[in-house]
Amino acid sequence: MTITQPDLSVFETLESEVRSYCRGWPTVFDQARGSRMYDEDGHEYLDFFAGAGSLNYGHNNPVLKRALIDYLERDGVTHGLDMSTTAKRTFLQTFQNLVLRPRDLPYKVMFPGPTGTNAVESALKLARKVKGREAIVSFTNAFHGMSLGSLAVTGNAFKRAGAGIPLVHGTPMPFDNYFDGQVPDFLWFERLLEDQGSGFDKPAAVIVETVQGEGGINVARPEWLRALKALCERQDMLLIVDDIQMGCGRTGAFFSFEEAGIVPDIVTVSKSISGYGLPMSLCLFRPELDVWEPGEHNGTFRGNNPAFVTATAALEAYWTDGSAMEKQTRARGELLEQWLISITEENLADVREYRGRGLVWGMEFHDPERAGRIARRAFDLGLLVETSGPQGEVVKLLPALTITPEELDEGMSVLARAVRETA
């Protein structure tokens, strides 16, 4: 593919140096449909990024687009803070009927603000309010957001340093398999909790991702998650599952914790809950935890009614029969895994490991800089992939759940070529 030099001058002169994704993909995108994006010169890119997991149903999904256009054309409420609207009522009823009731989940629903970190901040605040304690336990290589409370429970040193002030009241513990199976699960954690001389303040809650996306596609075993839930119950701590990137069907089931058979006390959801890439997040919690006073946690943009509309359409289109979507995602994931096996066998000396669940996978390389070179070469060949992990050592694959088997094969073929050509 021939790439002409795009006009990036305004971005380079006016936009802040903080910009990041555009540096790895130096073009100007103009259109997007399904699993494909197009730049202003008409070059086509297969998208294995999906808005960092915000576009599980693809770009401009026609079913969701139609619902949104119809709502806007009839002058439906766009901005409503937390006012009662028909769009919010329909979403709540649909979410209850298609997601919560079939899974026997008792949660109350809170709209904390438009982004994932808003949901995490509200979850941490609620846990502290309920338990009357300040400390929160998180895990090595965790990522929970960029606002100060979320950064305090995030592991990445580079992102934490951006806070500019001490990040307090968060304590990291080893994630599943952090010691390569050499240390029993939760040995250190439980010893600190039980030792009156440890100097460890009893936490209000533990926050965990079932699959650490930004941390390098680190997959927690179901038995590890069950043991964590049991530990929280024994020690009177709340369990918060951050399902912002791994929820909404990314790992197969609607919630990523379903496979483990646990029911967290609090769940944060964002990214693909709107289905269309519109900002929206939820904080879900057990009814007995609903100790908020009216207005105690609020936000101007927590009532994004167009997002309620597309979220409802997504649930009705893909989760009325939840098992069908789950089976399709698992089948696509198995196809992707077979490609990763093939690429690994072809590059045994280079690939350290591949890992994932559903349609989130990562390929880790011995040379930490190799993943970045592969992502850049993949872009040149018309494929969008990002890297993750503390050193950017993992090629991260996050295609839309609606991707076709043919598109999956096409993209993985390009990835295999990029691996070969960066050896």
Coordinates of C-alpha atoms in Angstrom, one line a residue:
M1 CA 0.0 0.0 0.0
T2 CA 1.3 3.4 -1.0
I3 CA 1.0 6.0 1.8
T4 CA 1.1 9.7 0.9
Q5 CA 2.3 12.2 3.5
P6 CA -0.8 13.5 5.3
D7 CA -1.2 17.1 6.5
L8 CA -0.5 16.8 10.2
S9 CA 0.6 20.4 10.7
V10 CA -2.3 21.6 12.9
F11 CA -2.0 18.6 15.2
E12 CA 1.7 19.1 15.6
T13 CA 1.6 22.8 16.1
L14 CA -1.6 23.3 18.1
E15 CA -2.5 20.0 19.8
S16 CA -0.7 19.1 23.1
E17 CA 2.4 16.9 23.1
V18 CA 0.3 14.5 25.3
R19 CA -1.3 13.0 22.2
S20 CA -0.3 9.3 21.8
Y21 CA -2.2 7.0 19.5
C22 CA -1.9 9.4 16.5
R23 CA 1.9 9.1 16.8
G24 CA 1.8 5.4 16.0
W25 CA -0.8 5.8 13.2
P26 CA 0.4 8.9 11.3
T27 CA -2.5 9.5 9.1
V28 CA -5.8 11.4 9.2
F29 CA -8.8 9.1 9.5
D30 CA -12.0 10.2 7.8
Q31 CA -14.5 7.3 7.7
A32 CA -15.1 4.0 9.4
R33 CA -17.5 1.1 8.9
G34 CA -17.6 -2.2 10.7
S35 CA -14.1 -3.4 11.3
R36 CA -12.5 -1.0 8.8
M37 CA -11.3 2.6 8.9
Y38 CA -10.4 4.9 6.0
D39 CA -8.1 7.9 5.9
E40 CA -8.7 11.1 3.9
D41 CA -6.7 9.7 1.0
G42 CA -8.9 6.6 0.8
H43 CA -6.4 4.1 2.3
E44 CA -8.1 1.3 4.1
Y45 CA -7.2 -0.1 7.5
L46 CA -8.5 -3.2 9.2
D47 CA -9.1 -2.3 12.8
F48 CA -7.9 -4.6 15.6
F49 CA -8.1 -1.8 18.1
A50 CA -11.8 -1.1 18.2
G51 CA -11.5 2.2 20.1
A52 CA -9.6 0.5 22.9
G53 CA -12.6 -1.7 23.4
S54 CA -15.2 1.0 23.0
L55 CA -16.5 -0.4 19.7
N56 CA -17.3 -4.0 20.4
Y57 CA -20.0 -3.9 17.7
G58 CA -17.8 -2.2 15.1
H59 CA -17.7 1.4 13.7
N60 CA -21.0 3.0 12.8
N61 CA -23.0 -0.2 13.4
P62 CA -26.1 0.3 11.1
V63 CA -28.6 -0.9 13.7
L64 CA -27.3 1.4 16.4
K65 CA -26.9 4.3 13.9
R66 CA -30.5 4.0 12.8
A67 CA -31.7 4.1 16.4
L68 CA -29.5 7.2 17.1
I69 CA -30.6 9.0 14.0
D70 CA -34.3 8.4 14.6
Y71 CA -33.9 9.7 18.2
L72 CA -32.1 12.9 17.1
E73 CA -34.5 13.5 14.3
R74 CA -37.5 13.6 16.6
D75 CA -35.6 16.0 18.9
G76 CA -35.1 13.5 21.7
V77 CA -33.5 14.9 24.8
T78 CA -29.7 15.1 24.3
H79 CA -28.5 16.4 27.6
G80 CA -30.3 15.6 30.8
L81 CA -27.9 15.4 33.8
D82 CA -29.7 12.8 35.9
M83 CA -33.3 13.9 35.0
S84 CA -35.7 11.1 34.2
T85 CA -36.1 10.7 30.5
T86 CA -37.7 8.2 28.2
A87 CA -34.3 7.2 26.8
K88 CA -32.9 6.5 30.3
R89 CA -36.0 4.6 31.4
T90 CA -35.9 2.4 28.3
F91 CA -32.2 1.7 28.8
L92 CA -32.7 0.8 32.5
Q93 CA -35.6 -1.5 31.7
T94 CA -33.7 -3.2 28.9
F95 CA -30.5 -3.6 31.0
Q96 CA -32.5 -5.1 33.8
N97 CA -34.4 -7.5 31.5
L98 CA -31.6 -8.6 29.2
V99 CA -28.5 -8.4 31.5
L100 CA -29.3 -8.4 35.2
R101 CA -32.3 -10.7 35.6
P102 CA -31.0 -13.5 33.4
R103 CA -27.8 -13.6 35.5
D104 CA -29.7 -13.2 38.8
L105 CA -27.6 -10.1 39.6
P106 CA -29.2 -7.8 42.2
Y107 CA -27.4 -4.6 41.3
K108 CA -28.5 -1.0 41.6
V109 CA -27.4 1.1 38.7
M110 CA -25.5 4.4 39.1
F111 CA -24.6 6.8 36.2
P112 CA -21.4 8.4 37.6
G113 CA -20.2 10.3 34.6
P114 CA -19.2 9.7 31.0
T115 CA -15.9 7.8 31.3
G116 CA -14.4 4.7 32.9
T117 CA -12.4 6.6 35.4
N118 CA -15.6 8.3 36.6
A119 CA -17.0 4.9 37.3
V120 CA -13.9 3.8 39.2
E121 CA -13.8 7.0 41.3
S122 CA -17.4 6.5 42.3
A123 CA -16.7 2.8 43.2
L124 CA -13.8 3.7 45.4
K125 CA -15.7 6.5 47.0
L126 CA -18.7 4.3 47.7
A127 CA -16.5 1.5 49.2
R128 CA -14.8 3.9 51.5
K129 CA -18.2 5.4 52.6
V130 CA -19.7 2.0 53.3
K131 CA -16.8 0.5 55.2
G132 CA -15.5 3.7 56.9
R133 CA -11.9 2.9 55.8
E134 CA -9.5 4.6 53.4
A135 CA -7.2 1.9 52.0
I136 CA -7.9 0.1 48.7
V137 CA -5.9 -2.9 47.5
S138 CA -5.2 -3.2 43.8
F139 CA -2.8 -5.5 41.9
T140 CA 0.5 -5.4 40.1
N141 CA 0.2 -4.1 36.5
A142 CA -3.4 -2.9 37.1
F143 CA -4.8 0.0 35.1
H144 CA -8.0 1.7 36.3
G145 CA -7.9 5.2 34.9
M146 CA -6.1 8.6 34.8
S147 CA -7.8 10.7 37.5
L148 CA -6.1 10.8 40.8
G149 CA -8.1 8.1 42.7
S150 CA -7.9 5.7 39.8
L151 CA -4.2 6.4 39.4
A152 CA -3.6 5.5 43.0
V153 CA -4.8 1.9 42.2
T154 CA -2.9 1.8 38.9
G155 CA 0.4 0.0 38.6
N156 CA 2.1 1.7 35.6
A157 CA 5.0 3.9 36.9
F158 CA 4.9 6.3 33.9
K159 CA 1.2 7.0 34.2
R160 CA 1.4 7.4 38.0
A161 CA 4.3 9.9 37.7
G162 CA 2.0 12.1 35.7
A163 CA -0.1 12.9 38.8
G164 CA 2.6 15.2 40.2
I165 CA 1.6 14.5 43.8
P166 CA 1.8 11.5 46.1
L167 CA -0.8 8.8 45.3
V168 CA -2.1 7.6 48.6
H169 CA -4.4 5.0 50.2
G170 CA -3.7 2.3 47.6
T171 CA -1.6 -0.8 48.2
P172 CA -0.6 -3.2 45.3
M173 CA -0.7 -7.0 45.8
P174 CA 0.6 -9.6 43.4
F175 CA -1.7 -10.4 40.5
D176 CA -2.4 -14.1 39.5
N177 CA 0.8 -15.9 38.6
Y178 CA 3.0 -12.8 39.3
F179 CA 5.5 -15.2 40.9
D180 CA 5.2 -17.8 38.2
G181 CA 3.4 -20.2 40.5
Q182 CA 6.3 -20.3 43.0
V183 CA 4.2 -18.6 45.8
P184 CA 0.8 -19.8 47.0
D185 CA -2.1 -17.4 46.0
F186 CA -2.7 -14.6 48.5
L187 CA 0.0 -15.8 50.9
W188 CA 1.5 -12.3 51.4
F189 CA -1.9 -10.5 51.3
E190 CA -3.5 -12.7 53.9
R191 CA -0.5 -12.7 56.2
L192 CA -0.5 -8.9 56.2
L193 CA -4.2 -8.8 57.0
E194 CA -3.8 -11.2 60.0
D195 CA -0.6 -9.8 61.5
Q196 CA -1.3 -7.0 63.9
G197 CA 2.3 -5.9 63.5
S198 CA 2.3 -5.6 59.8
G199 CA 1.5 -1.9 59.6
F200 CA -1.1 -2.7 57.0
D201 CA -4.3 -0.7 57.3
K202 CA -7.4 -2.9 56.7
P203 CA -8.8 -2.1 53.2
A204 CA -12.3 -1.0 52.4
A205 CA -12.1 -2.9 49.1
V206 CA -10.1 -4.8 46.6
I207 CA -10.3 -3.7 42.9
V208 CA -9.3 -6.2 40.2
E209 CA -9.5 -6.7 36.4
T210 CA -10.2 -10.3 35.4
V211 CA -8.0 -9.7 32.4
Q212 CA -5.5 -6.9 32.6
G213 CA -5.6 -5.1 29.3
E214 CA -3.2 -2.2 29.6
G215 CA -1.0 -4.3 31.9
G216 CA -0.2 -6.8 29.1
I217 CA -3.2 -9.2 28.7
N218 CA -2.7 -10.9 32.0
V219 CA -5.5 -13.4 32.5
A220 CA -6.7 -14.3 36.0
R221 CA -7.7 -17.9 36.5
P222 CA -11.3 -18.6 37.6
E223 CA -10.0 -20.3 40.7
W224 CA -7.9 -17.3 41.6
L225 CA -10.9 -15.0 41.3
R226 CA -13.0 -17.3 43.4
A227 CA -10.3 -17.4 46.1
L228 CA -10.1 -13.6 46.0
K229 CA -13.8 -13.3 46.5
A230 CA -13.7 -15.8 49.4
L231 CA -10.8 -13.8 51.0
C232 CA -12.8 -10.5 50.7
E233 CA -15.7 -12.2 52.4
R234 CA -13.6 -13.6 55.3
Q235 CA -11.9 -10.2 55.8
D236 CA -14.9 -7.9 55.5
M237 CA -13.7 -6.2 52.3
L238 CA -15.7 -5.3 49.3
L239 CA -14.7 -6.8 45.9
I240 CA -14.8 -4.3 43.0
V241 CA -14.4 -5.8 39.5
D242 CA -13.3 -3.3 36.9
D243 CA -15.0 -4.5 33.7
I244 CA -14.6 -1.3 31.8
Q245 CA -12.6 -2.9 28.9
M246 CA -13.3 -6.6 29.4
G247 CA -17.1 -6.3 29.9
C248 CA -19.9 -6.1 27.4
G249 CA -19.0 -9.5 25.9
R250 CA -15.3 -9.0 25.3
T251 CA -14.3 -12.2 27.0
G252 CA -17.4 -14.1 25.8
A253 CA -20.0 -13.7 28.5
F254 CA -21.5 -10.2 29.0
F255 CA -19.5 -9.7 32.3
S256 CA -16.0 -11.1 32.4
F257 CA -16.4 -12.5 35.9
E258 CA -19.3 -14.8 35.0
E259 CA -16.9 -17.6 34.0
A260 CA -15.5 -17.6 37.6
G261 CA -19.0 -17.9 39.1
I262 CA -18.6 -15.0 41.4
V263 CA -20.8 -12.0 42.1
P264 CA -18.7 -8.9 42.9
D265 CA -20.0 -6.3 45.3
I266 CA -19.3 -3.5 42.9
V267 CA -18.8 -3.5 39.1
T268 CA -17.6 -0.7 36.9
V269 CA -18.7 -0.7 33.2
S270 CA -17.9 1.7 30.4
K271 CA -16.3 1.7 26.9
S272 CA -18.7 -0.5 24.9
I273 CA -21.8 -0.1 27.1
S274 CA -23.1 2.6 24.8
G275 CA -22.3 0.3 21.8
Y276 CA -21.5 3.2 19.5
G277 CA -18.4 4.8 21.1
L278 CA -20.5 7.5 22.9
P279 CA -19.3 8.4 26.4
M280 CA -21.2 6.4 29.1
S281 CA -20.3 4.5 32.2
L282 CA -22.1 2.6 35.0
C283 CA -21.3 1.7 38.5
L284 CA -23.2 -1.3 39.6
F285 CA -23.5 -2.4 43.3
R286 CA -25.5 -4.5 45.7
P287 CA -28.7 -2.7 46.9
E288 CA -27.5 -2.7 50.6
L289 CA -24.5 -0.6 49.5
D290 CA -26.6 2.2 48.2
V291 CA -25.9 4.6 51.0
W292 CA -25.5 7.7 48.8
E293 CA -27.2 10.9 49.8
P294 CA -29.0 12.7 46.8
G295 CA -26.4 14.6 44.9
E296 CA -23.4 13.3 47.0
H297 CA -21.7 12.2 43.8
N298 CA -22.8 13.9 40.6
G299 CA -21.6 15.2 37.2
T300 CA -22.9 17.3 34.4
F301 CA -22.5 14.7 31.7
R302 CA -23.8 11.6 33.5
G303 CA -27.1 11.7 31.5
N304 CA -25.9 11.1 27.9
N305 CA -29.2 10.3 26.4
P306 CA -27.9 9.5 22.9
A307 CA -25.7 6.9 24.6
F308 CA -28.7 5.4 26.4
V309 CA -30.4 5.1 23.0
T310 CA -27.5 3.2 21.3
A311 CA -26.9 1.2 24.5
T312 CA -30.5 0.0 24.4
A313 CA -30.2 -0.8 20.7
A314 CA -27.0 -2.8 21.3
L315 CA -28.5 -4.9 24.0
E316 CA -31.6 -5.6 22.0
A317 CA -29.6 -6.5 18.9
Y318 CA -26.9 -8.7 20.5
W319 CA -28.0 -9.8 24.0
T320 CA -31.7 -10.7 23.6
D321 CA -30.2 -14.2 23.1
G322 CA -27.0 -13.7 25.1
S323 CA -25.7 -17.2 24.4
A324 CA -25.5 -16.6 20.6
M325 CA -23.2 -13.6 21.0
E326 CA -21.1 -15.4 23.6
K327 CA -20.7 -18.5 21.4
Q328 CA -19.8 -16.4 18.4
T329 CA -17.1 -14.5 20.4
R330 CA -15.6 -17.7 21.7
A331 CA -15.5 -19.2 18.2
R332 CA -13.8 -16.1 16.8
G333 CA -11.4 -16.2 19.7
E334 CA -10.5 -19.9 19.0
L335 CA -9.8 -18.9 15.4
L336 CA -7.6 -16.0 16.5
E337 CA -5.8 -18.3 19.0
Q338 CA -5.0 -20.8 16.2
W339 CA -3.3 -18.0 14.3
L340 CA -1.3 -17.1 17.4
I341 CA -0.2 -20.7 17.8
S342 CA 1.0 -20.7 14.2
I343 CA 2.9 -17.4 14.5
T344 CA 4.5 -18.6 17.7
E345 CA 5.6 -21.9 16.2
E346 CA 7.1 -19.9 13.2
N347 CA 9.0 -17.5 15.6
L348 CA 9.8 -19.7 18.6
A349 CA 13.0 -17.8 19.4
D350 CA 11.2 -14.4 19.5
V351 CA 7.7 -15.0 21.0
R352 CA 7.8 -15.3 24.8
E353 CA 4.1 -16.1 25.2
Y354 CA 0.6 -15.5 23.9
R355 CA -2.4 -15.3 26.1
G356 CA -6.0 -14.2 26.2
R357 CA -9.7 -15.0 26.4
G358 CA -12.6 -14.5 24.0
L359 CA -11.6 -11.7 21.7
V360 CA -8.8 -10.1 23.7
W361 CA -5.3 -11.5 23.1
G362 CA -1.7 -10.5 23.5
M363 CA 1.6 -11.8 22.1
E364 CA 4.6 -11.0 24.3
F365 CA 8.1 -10.8 22.8
H366 CA 11.5 -11.3 24.5
D367 CA 12.7 -8.1 23.0
P368 CA 10.4 -5.4 24.6
E369 CA 10.9 -3.1 21.6
R370 CA 9.8 -5.7 19.1
A371 CA 6.1 -5.3 19.7
G372 CA 6.3 -1.6 18.8
R373 CA 8.1 -2.4 15.6
I374 CA 5.5 -5.0 14.7
A375 CA 2.7 -2.5 15.4
R376 CA 4.3 0.1 13.1
R377 CA 4.9 -2.4 10.3
A378 CA 1.3 -3.6 10.7
F379 CA 0.1 0.0 10.2
D380 CA 2.1 0.2 7.0
L381 CA 0.4 -3.0 5.8
G382 CA -3.1 -1.7 6.7
L383 CA -3.7 -3.2 10.1
L384 CA -4.3 -1.2 13.4
V385 CA -2.9 -2.9 16.5
E386 CA -1.6 -1.4 19.7
T387 CA 0.9 -2.5 22.3
S388 CA 0.5 -3.0 26.1
G389 CA 2.4 -4.1 29.1
P390 CA 4.7 -2.2 31.4
Q391 CA 7.4 -1.9 28.6
G392 CA 5.1 -2.0 25.6
E393 CA 6.3 -5.6 25.1
V394 CA 2.9 -7.1 24.1
V395 CA 1.1 -6.8 20.8
K396 CA -2.5 -6.4 21.9
L397 CA -5.4 -7.7 19.7
L398 CA -8.8 -6.2 20.3
P399 CA -11.0 -6.7 17.2
A400 CA -14.7 -5.9 17.2
L401 CA -16.9 -8.8 18.4
T402 CA -18.8 -8.5 15.1
I403 CA -15.7 -9.1 12.9
T404 CA -16.2 -11.8 10.3
P405 CA -14.0 -14.9 10.1
E406 CA -12.7 -13.7 6.8
E407 CA -11.7 -10.3 8.3
L408 CA -10.1 -12.1 11.2
D409 CA -8.0 -14.3 8.8
E410 CA -7.1 -11.2 6.8
G411 CA -5.9 -9.3 9.8
M412 CA -3.9 -12.2 11.3
S413 CA -2.3 -12.8 8.0
V414 CA -1.0 -9.2 8.0
L415 CA 0.1 -9.6 11.6
A416 CA 2.1 -12.7 10.7
R417 CA 3.8 -10.9 7.9
A418 CA 4.6 -7.9 10.2
V419 CA 6.2 -10.4 12.7
R420 CA 8.3 -11.9 10.0
E421 CA 9.4 -8.6 8.5
T422 CA 10.5 -7.2 11.8
A423 CA 12.7 -10.1 12.8

